[in-house]
XYZ file of C-alpha atoms in Angstrom:
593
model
C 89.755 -51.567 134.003
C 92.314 -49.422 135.769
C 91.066 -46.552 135.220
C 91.120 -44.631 138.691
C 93.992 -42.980 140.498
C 92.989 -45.712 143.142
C 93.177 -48.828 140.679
C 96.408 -47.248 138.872
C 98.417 -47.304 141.833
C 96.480 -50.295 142.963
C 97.908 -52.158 139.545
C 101.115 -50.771 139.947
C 101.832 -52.288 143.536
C 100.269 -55.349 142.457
C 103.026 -55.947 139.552
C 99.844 -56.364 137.060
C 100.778 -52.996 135.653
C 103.682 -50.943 135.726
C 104.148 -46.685 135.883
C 106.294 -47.025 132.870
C 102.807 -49.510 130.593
C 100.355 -46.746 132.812
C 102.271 -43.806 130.818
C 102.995 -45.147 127.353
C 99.417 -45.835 127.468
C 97.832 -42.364 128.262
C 100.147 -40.822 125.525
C 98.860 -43.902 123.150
C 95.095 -42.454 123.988
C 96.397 -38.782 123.440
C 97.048 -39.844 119.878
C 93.945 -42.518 119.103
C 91.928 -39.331 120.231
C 93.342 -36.865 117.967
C 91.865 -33.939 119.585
C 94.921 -31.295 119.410
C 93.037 -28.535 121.231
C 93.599 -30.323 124.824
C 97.182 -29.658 125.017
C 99.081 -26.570 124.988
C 102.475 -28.775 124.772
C 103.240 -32.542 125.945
C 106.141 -33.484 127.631
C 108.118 -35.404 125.460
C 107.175 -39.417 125.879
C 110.464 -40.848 126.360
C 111.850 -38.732 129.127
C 108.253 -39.671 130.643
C 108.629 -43.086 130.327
C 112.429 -42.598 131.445
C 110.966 -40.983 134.793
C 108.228 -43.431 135.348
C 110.991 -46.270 135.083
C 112.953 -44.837 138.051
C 110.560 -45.067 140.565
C 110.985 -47.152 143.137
C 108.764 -46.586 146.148
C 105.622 -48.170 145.457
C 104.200 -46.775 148.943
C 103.849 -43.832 147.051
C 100.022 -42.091 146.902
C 100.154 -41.173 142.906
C 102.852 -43.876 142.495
C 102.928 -43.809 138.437
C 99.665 -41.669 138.394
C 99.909 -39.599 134.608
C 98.545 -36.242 135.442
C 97.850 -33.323 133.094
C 98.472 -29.602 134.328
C 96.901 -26.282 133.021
C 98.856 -24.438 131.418
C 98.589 -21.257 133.645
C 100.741 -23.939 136.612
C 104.669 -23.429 136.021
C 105.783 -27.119 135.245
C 110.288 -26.814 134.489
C 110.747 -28.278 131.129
C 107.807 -27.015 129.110
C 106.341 -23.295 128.716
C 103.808 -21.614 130.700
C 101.749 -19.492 127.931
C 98.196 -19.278 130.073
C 96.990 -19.654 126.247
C 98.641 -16.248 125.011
C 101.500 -17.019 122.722
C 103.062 -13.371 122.884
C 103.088 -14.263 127.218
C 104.561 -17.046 127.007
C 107.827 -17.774 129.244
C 109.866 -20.645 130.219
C 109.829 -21.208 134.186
C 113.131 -22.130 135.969
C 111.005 -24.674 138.210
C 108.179 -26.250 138.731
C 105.418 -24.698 140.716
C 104.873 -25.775 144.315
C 101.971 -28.101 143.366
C 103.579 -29.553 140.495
C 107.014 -30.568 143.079
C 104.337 -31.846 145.484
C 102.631 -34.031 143.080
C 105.745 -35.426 141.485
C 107.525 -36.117 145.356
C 103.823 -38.127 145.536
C 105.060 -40.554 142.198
C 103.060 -38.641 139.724
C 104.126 -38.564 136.218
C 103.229 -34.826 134.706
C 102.537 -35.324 130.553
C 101.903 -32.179 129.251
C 100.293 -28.691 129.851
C 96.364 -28.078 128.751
C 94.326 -25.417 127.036
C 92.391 -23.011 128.975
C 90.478 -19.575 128.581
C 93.098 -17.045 127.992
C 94.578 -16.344 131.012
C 91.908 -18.323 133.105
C 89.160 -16.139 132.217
C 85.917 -17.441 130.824
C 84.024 -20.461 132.157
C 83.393 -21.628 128.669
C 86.755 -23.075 127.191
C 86.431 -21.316 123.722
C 88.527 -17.847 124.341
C 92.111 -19.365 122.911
C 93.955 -19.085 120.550
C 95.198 -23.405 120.129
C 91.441 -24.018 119.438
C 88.320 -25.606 121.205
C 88.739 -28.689 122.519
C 86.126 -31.354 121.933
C 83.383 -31.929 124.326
C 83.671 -35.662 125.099
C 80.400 -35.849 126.404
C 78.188 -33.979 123.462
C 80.591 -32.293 120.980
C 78.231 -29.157 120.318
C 78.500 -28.140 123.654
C 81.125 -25.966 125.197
C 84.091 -28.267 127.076
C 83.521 -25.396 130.272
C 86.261 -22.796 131.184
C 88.709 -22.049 132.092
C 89.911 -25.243 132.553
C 88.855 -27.060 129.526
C 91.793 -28.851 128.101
C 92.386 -30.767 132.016
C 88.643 -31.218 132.373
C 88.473 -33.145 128.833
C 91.813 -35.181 129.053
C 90.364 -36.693 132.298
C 86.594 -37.225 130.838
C 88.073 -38.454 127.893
C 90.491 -41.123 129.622
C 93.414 -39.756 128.551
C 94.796 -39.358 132.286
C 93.397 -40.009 135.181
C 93.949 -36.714 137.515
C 94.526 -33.388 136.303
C 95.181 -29.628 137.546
C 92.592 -26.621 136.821
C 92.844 -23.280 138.053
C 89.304 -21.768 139.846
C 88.996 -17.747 140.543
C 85.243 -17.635 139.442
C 83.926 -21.604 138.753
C 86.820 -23.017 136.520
C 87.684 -25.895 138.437
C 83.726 -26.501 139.274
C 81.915 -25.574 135.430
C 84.087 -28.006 133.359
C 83.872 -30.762 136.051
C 79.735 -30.484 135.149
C 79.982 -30.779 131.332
C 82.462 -33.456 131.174
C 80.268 -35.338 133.814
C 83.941 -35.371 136.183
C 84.373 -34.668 140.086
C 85.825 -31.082 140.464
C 87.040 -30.117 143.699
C 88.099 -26.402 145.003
C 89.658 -26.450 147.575
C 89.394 -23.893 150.411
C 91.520 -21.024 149.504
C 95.236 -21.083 150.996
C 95.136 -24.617 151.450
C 97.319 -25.205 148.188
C 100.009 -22.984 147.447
C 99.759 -20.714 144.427
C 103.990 -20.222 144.105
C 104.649 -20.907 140.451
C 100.962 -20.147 139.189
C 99.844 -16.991 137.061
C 97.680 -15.367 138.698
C 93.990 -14.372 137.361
C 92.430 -12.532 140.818
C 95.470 -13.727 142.988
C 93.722 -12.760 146.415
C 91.108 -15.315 145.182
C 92.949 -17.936 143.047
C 93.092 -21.542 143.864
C 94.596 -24.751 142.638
C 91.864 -27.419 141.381
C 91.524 -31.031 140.824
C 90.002 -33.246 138.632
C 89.201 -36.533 138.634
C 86.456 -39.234 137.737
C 85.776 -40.021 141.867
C 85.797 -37.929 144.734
C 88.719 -40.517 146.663
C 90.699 -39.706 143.853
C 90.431 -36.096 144.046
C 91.006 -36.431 147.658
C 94.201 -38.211 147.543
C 95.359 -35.847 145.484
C 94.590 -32.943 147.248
C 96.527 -34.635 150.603
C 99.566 -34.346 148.623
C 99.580 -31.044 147.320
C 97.433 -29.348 150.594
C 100.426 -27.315 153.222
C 101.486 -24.520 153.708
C 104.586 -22.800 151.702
C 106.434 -20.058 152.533
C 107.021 -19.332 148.938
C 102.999 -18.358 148.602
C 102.583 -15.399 150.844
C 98.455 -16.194 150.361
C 99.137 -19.947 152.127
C 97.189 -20.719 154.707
C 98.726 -23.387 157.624
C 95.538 -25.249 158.218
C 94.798 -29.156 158.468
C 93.047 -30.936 155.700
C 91.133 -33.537 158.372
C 90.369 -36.595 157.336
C 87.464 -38.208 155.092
C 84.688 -39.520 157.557
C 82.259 -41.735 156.811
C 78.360 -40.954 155.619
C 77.367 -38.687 159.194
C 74.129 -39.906 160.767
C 72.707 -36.454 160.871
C 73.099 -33.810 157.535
C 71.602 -30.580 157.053
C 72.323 -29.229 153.581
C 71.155 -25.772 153.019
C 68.837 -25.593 149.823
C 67.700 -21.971 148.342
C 64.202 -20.678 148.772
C 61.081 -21.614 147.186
C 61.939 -19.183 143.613
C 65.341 -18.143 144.117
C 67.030 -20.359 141.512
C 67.430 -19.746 138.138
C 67.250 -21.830 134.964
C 67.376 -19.700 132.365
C 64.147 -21.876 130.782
C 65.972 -25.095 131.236
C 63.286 -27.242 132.267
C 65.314 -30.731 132.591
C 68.272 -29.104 134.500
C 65.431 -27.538 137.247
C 64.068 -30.943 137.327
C 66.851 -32.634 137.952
C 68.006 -30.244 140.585
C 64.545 -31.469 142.401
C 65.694 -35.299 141.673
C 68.881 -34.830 143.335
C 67.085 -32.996 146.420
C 65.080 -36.444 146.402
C 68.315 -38.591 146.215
C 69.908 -36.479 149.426
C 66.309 -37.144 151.480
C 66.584 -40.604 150.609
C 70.234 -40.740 151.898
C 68.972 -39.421 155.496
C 69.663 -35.982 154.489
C 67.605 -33.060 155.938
C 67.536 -30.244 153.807
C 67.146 -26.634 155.178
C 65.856 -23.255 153.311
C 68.545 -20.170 152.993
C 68.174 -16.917 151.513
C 70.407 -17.111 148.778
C 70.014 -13.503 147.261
C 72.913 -12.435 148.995
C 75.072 -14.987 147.701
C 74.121 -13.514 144.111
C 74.833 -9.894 144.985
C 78.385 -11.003 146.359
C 79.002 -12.454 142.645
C 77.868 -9.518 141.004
C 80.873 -8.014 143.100
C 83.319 -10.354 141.082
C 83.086 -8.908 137.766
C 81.100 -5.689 138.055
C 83.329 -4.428 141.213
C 87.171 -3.915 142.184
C 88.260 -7.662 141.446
C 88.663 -7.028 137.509
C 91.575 -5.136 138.512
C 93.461 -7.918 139.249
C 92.644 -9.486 136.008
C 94.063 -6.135 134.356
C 97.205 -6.237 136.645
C 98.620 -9.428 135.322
C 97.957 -8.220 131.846
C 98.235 -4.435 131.685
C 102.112 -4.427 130.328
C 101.045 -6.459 127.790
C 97.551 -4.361 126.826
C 99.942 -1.256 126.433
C 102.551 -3.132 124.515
C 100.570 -5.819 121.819
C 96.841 -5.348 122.845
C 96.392 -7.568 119.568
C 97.930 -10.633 121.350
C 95.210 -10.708 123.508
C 92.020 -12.381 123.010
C 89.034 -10.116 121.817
C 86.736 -10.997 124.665
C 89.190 -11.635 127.598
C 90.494 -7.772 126.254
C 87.351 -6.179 126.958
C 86.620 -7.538 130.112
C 90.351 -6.950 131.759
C 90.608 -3.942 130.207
C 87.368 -2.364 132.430
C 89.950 -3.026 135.069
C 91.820 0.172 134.571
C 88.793 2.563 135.047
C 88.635 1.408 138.543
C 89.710 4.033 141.950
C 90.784 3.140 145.260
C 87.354 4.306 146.333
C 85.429 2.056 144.616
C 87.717 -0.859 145.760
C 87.236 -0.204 149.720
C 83.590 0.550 148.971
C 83.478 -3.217 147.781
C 85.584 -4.526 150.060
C 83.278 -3.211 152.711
C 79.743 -4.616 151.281
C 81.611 -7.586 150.901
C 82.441 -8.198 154.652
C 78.879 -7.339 155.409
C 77.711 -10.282 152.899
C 80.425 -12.628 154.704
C 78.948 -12.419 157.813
C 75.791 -12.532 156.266
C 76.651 -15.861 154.554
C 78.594 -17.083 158.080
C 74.963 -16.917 159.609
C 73.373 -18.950 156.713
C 76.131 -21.781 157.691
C 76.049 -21.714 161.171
C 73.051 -24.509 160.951
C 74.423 -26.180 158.199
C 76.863 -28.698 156.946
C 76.978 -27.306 153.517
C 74.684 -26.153 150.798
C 73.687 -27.989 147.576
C 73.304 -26.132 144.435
C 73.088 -26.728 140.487
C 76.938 -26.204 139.303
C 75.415 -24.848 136.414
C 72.113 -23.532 135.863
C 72.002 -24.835 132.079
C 74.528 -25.776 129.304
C 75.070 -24.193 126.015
C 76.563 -24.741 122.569
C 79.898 -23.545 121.014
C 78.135 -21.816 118.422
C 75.410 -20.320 121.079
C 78.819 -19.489 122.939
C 80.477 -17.584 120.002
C 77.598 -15.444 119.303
C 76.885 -14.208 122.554
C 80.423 -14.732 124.540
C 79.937 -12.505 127.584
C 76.228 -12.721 128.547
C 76.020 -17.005 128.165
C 79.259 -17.165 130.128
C 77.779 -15.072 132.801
C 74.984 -17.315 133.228
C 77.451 -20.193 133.671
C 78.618 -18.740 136.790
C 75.340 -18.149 138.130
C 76.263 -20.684 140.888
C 80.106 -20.226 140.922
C 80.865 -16.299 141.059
C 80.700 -15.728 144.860
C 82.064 -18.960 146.205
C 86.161 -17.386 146.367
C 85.076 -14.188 147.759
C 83.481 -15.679 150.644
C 86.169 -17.609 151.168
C 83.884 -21.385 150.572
C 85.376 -24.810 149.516
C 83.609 -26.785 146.705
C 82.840 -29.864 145.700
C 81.293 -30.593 142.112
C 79.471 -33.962 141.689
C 78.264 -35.385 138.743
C 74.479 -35.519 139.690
C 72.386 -36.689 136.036
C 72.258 -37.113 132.822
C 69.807 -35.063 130.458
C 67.609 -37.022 128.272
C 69.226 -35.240 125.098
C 72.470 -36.138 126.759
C 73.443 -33.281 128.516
C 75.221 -33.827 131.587
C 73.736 -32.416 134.817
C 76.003 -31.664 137.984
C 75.496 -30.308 141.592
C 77.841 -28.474 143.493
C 78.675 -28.541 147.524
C 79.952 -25.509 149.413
C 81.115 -25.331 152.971
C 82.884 -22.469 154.498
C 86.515 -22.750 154.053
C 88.288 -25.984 156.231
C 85.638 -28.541 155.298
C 86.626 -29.573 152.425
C 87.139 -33.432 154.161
C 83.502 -33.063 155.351
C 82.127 -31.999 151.929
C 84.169 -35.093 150.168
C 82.572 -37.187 153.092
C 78.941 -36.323 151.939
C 79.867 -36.310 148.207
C 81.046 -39.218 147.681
C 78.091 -40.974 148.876
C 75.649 -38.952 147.126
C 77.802 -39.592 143.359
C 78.033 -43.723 144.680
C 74.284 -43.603 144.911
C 73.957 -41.995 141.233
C 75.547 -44.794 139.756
C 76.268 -42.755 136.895
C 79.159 -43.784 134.659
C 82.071 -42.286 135.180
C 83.252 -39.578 132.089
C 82.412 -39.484 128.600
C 83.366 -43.354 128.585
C 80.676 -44.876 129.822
C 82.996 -46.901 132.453
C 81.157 -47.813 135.326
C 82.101 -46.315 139.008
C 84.263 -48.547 140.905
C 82.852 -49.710 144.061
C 82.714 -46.868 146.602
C 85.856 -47.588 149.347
C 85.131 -48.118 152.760
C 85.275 -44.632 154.344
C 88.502 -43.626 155.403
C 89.439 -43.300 159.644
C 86.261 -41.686 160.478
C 88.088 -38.345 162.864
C 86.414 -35.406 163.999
C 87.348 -32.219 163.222
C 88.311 -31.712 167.326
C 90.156 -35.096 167.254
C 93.779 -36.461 166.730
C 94.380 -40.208 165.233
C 97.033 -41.723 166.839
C 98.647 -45.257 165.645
C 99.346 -48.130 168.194
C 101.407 -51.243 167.898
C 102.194 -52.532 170.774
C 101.211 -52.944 174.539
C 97.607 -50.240 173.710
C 96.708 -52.258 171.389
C 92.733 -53.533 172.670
C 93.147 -56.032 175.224
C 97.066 -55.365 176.017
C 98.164 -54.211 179.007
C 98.430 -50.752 178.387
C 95.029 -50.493 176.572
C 93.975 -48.337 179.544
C 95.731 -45.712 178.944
C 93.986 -44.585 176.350
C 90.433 -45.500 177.073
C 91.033 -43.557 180.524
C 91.565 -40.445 178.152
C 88.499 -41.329 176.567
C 90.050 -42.348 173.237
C 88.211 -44.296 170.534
C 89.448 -46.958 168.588
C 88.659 -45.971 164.592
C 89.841 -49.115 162.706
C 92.600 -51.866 162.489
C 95.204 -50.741 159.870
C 98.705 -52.318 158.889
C 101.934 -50.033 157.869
C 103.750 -49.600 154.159
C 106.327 -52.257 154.482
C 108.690 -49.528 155.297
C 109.267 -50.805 158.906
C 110.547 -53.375 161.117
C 109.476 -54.311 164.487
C 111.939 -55.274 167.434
C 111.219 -56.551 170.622
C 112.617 -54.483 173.474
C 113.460 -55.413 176.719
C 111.096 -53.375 179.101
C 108.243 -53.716 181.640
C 105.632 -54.344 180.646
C 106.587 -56.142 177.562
C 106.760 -53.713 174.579
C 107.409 -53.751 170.976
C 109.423 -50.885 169.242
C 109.278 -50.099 165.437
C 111.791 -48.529 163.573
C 111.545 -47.164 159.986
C 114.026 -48.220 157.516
C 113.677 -47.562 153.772
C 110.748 -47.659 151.892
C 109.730 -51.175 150.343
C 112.166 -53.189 152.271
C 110.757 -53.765 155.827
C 107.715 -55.305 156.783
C 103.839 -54.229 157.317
C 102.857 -54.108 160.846
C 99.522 -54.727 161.752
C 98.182 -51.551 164.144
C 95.119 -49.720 165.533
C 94.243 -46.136 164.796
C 92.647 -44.468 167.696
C 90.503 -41.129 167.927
C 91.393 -38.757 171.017
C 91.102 -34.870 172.189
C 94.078 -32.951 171.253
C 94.465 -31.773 175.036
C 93.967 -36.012 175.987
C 96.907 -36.618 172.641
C 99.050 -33.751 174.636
C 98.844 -35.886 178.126
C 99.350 -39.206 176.525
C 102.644 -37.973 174.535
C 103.764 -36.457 177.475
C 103.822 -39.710 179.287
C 105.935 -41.880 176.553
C 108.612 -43.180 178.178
C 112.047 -43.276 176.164
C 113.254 -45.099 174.188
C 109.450 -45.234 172.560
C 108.166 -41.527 170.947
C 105.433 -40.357 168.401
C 106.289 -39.656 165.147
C 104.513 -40.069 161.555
C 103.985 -43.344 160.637
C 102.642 -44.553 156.709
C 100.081 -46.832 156.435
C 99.454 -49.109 154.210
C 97.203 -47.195 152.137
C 99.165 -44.610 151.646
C 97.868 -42.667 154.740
C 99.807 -40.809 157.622
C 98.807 -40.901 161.024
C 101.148 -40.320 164.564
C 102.085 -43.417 165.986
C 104.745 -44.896 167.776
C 108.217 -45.302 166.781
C 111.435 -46.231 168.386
C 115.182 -44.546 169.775
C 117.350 -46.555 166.741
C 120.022 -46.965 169.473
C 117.597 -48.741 171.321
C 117.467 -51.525 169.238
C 120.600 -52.945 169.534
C 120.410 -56.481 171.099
C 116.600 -56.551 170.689
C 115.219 -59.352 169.040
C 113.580 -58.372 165.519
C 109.860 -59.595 165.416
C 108.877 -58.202 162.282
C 108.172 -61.573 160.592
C 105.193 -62.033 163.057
C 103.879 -58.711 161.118
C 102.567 -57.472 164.505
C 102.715 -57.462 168.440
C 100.042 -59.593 168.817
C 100.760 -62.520 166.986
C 104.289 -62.371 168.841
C 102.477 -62.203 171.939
C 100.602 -65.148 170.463
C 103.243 -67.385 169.813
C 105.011 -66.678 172.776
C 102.512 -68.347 175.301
């Protein structure tokens, strides 16, 4: 069944499905589930369908891809109310993510339910209602991000947007038995988002596999100028399964269950699934990890929360919900000196938490440390949600990327989830490890039971140090100019082909080389290539040394990947013979001799 971001667009290039069937069916689902407490407001279906009928470039990553956006993400054409009618506004333009994700072929549906003004881990503090666990409907859907955790669960769409200050992008991901990813902060803009702790907000993803979350992120990751908090860092790329792992684990009685027997066992099964990968797994102190998120809600950080509400407090406190009131309005109690006094312990537990890394890949850790009820929720809103975060709380203010995999299911059918941190600029290395351990699970996907698709080959296994660089013609392995690159100590990573955006032309040089030009999209040819692994300072020297008309720019793959690669002077092509039927310089060579 297509299912997956990867088999949606998969379908959609293939003809056996089209963006326009893809949509039409998601809102079809929207209405056979009947839930109204996912969405805040749906786009209207036509003008959906009317937008998924004029795209064209099937190269596209999210080509026809419906997606679902919390309703705290400006999207132009429907209101942003972060789940408080009397806030509500209409945006002149889409948030920077939501532009991104629609340049990427995406098709955005509607706008989901959260925790009033992304506060709460639980899903049950708004005003349009609870919605439905898909996965046990007594329990809580998880917060903030509820509504976009439960449309993708519940197979309504396939990729959706959360928000995560405090675990909201991590928490729902576990009780809707999704992937949630948050990413390092910075590394998607914020421009066009309302802000709940805005020096520690982040854009999140959900989806049912880690690829898909990953694909996702590569469209929306860059910096902006529009997001004074964006950070100009690369994403790196997905590597495979690394021969050596250490994942930090906490010490012998430093986690906490809160009673829950079956979760704290199957915390110890998924330790036993890691070893059995090849994983070794490492001891860390993780008490200062729990004093850092008792910073989050009992230090300066509230204040924020109060800053993005406080006109509204003084003006209609009633508009507000009853719980997210109480807790924002502590935020206006708080002095300058009690802000630098936290800001100070909390640089002493970054370091501290730098050290615990230094060893490590990342550390594994329950996402949750148990689940509870709506009703268990309602009578006892602040002290259950706290316990949600247990695991979540400190992860923004030590600046960490996430990555929450479903891990287990509960024998009363409660859904068990792990979560991996890295410090921030992993977040490639963390989906690398993830999406082997959630593969090995073999858990279905969502509440649907649908199995998990066959886990992808890994993508161009690069470095962190390392720059992939795409060759066509005379480097290829065994051409004449192969030596260039092995003499830099460069490492072929994989064969590849383009998008059929290009075509290739024989040019009239010596040696003999190829030269390929990019037209538009969908009406050239694929060309078949190698992607090769080298040293920035060894990428520097072999740039330098292209001779014209040849130069490196960015070249699409196939898959929807980018690398640098070789392309060609346009008015160098004129009176060159055009190859690109051979679909690659080595079958010309081929057929020349």
């Amino acid at each position: 069944m297509t299912e997956t971001v990867a088999a949606i667009v998969a379908a959609h290039r293939a003809g056996t499905m089209t963006p326009a069937q893809t949509v039409a069916r998601s809102y079809q689902r929207i209405r056979d589930h009947n839930d109204p407490a996912i969405f805040i407001s749906l786009r209207d279906e036509t003008d959906a369908l009317a937008e998924a009928g004029r795209l064209t470039d099937p190269t596209l990553p999210l080509y026809g891809v419906p997606v679902a956006v919390k309703d705290n993400i400006d999207v132009k054409g429907l209101p942003t109310t972060a789940a408080c009618p009397a806030f509500s506004y209409m945006p002149a333009q889409d948030s920077t993510v939501v532009a991104r994700l629609r340049a990427a072929g995406a098709i955005i549906i509607g706008k989901t339910n959260l925790d009033q003004f992304a506060t709460g881990l639980v899903g049950v503090r708004s005003p349009y209602g609870v919605p439905r666990n898909p996965v046990r409907d007594d329990l809580v859907p998880g917060g903030s991000s509820s509504g976009s955790a439960v449309a993708v669960s519940a197979g309504l769409v396939p990729l959706a947007l959360g928000t995560d200050t405090a675990g909201s992008g991590r928490v729902p991901a576990m009780l809707n038995n999704i992937v949630g990813l948050k990413p390092s902060l910075g590394l998607i803009s914020t421009a066009g988002v309302v802000p709940a702790c805005r020096t520690l907000d982040c854009v999140s993803v959900f989806s049912l596999t880690v690829d898909d979350a990953m694909t996702a992120l590569a469209v929306m990751a860059g910096p902006d100028s529009a997001d004074p908090f964006s950070r100009d860092r690369p994403l790196g790329t997905v590597a495979a399964f690394p021969a050596k792992v250490k994942l930090g684990i906490p010490r012998s009685g430093q986690l906490i269950f809160f009673g829950d027997r079956e979760f704290e066992k199957a915390y110890g099964e998924a330790l036993k699934r890691w070893q059995a990968l090849g994983v070794n797994l490492v001891e860390f102190d993780l008490e200062p990890f729990y004093e850092t998120a008792r910073l989050l809600y009992e230090g300066p950080w509230v204040a924020e929360r109060y800053l993005v509400i406080r006109d509204l407090l003084a003006s209609a406190p009633e508009a507000i919900h009853p719980v997210t009131r109480e807790i924002t309005a502590a935020g206006s109690r708080l002095t300058a000196a009690d802000t630098f006094a936290a800001l100070y312990r909390l640089q002493a537990l970054r370091r501290t938490a730098e050290r615990a890394f230094a060893q490590l890949e990342a550390i594994v850790l329950p996402t949750a440390p148990t689940v509870y009820s709506t009703a268990q929720v309602l009578a006892n809103p602040v002290e259950l949600n706290s316990r949600l975060g247990t695991y979540t709380n400190f992860v923004n203010l030590l600046d960490l990327c996430g990555l929450a995999i479903p891990a287990a299911m509960r024998p009363d059918g409660a859904p068990f989830g792990i979560t991996l941190l890295a410090p921030a600029g992993r977040d490639a290395e963390l989906a690398g490890i993830g999406r082997v351990f959630h593969a090995d699970t073999g858990l279905p996907v969502g509440a649907k039971a649908l199995p998990q698709p066959p886990l992808a080959a890994a993508p161009t296994d690069v470095d962190r140090d390392e720059i992939a660089i795409a060759v066509v013609g005379a480097h290829l392995s065994g051409m004449a100019l192969n030596g260039e690159l092995t003499a830099l100590d460069a490492r072929l990573l994989e064969e590849a082909a383009t998008a059929p955006d290009y075509k290739l032309f024989a040019l009239d040089t010596v040696p003999s080389k190829p030269g390929m030009l990019r037209i538009d999209a969908g009406t050239g040819a694929s060309i078949k290539l190698e992607l090769w692994a080298m040293s920035p300072k060894a990428f520097g020297t072999f740039v330098a040394a292209i001779p014209p008309p040849l130069s490196i720019g960015t070249i699409r793959l196939a898959d929807g990947r980018e690398a640098k690669g070789f392309i060609v002077e346009p008015a160098a092509i004129n009176g060159a013979k055009d190859i690109s039927a051979y679909g690659g310089w080595r079958a010309f060579v081929a057929g020349r001799t």
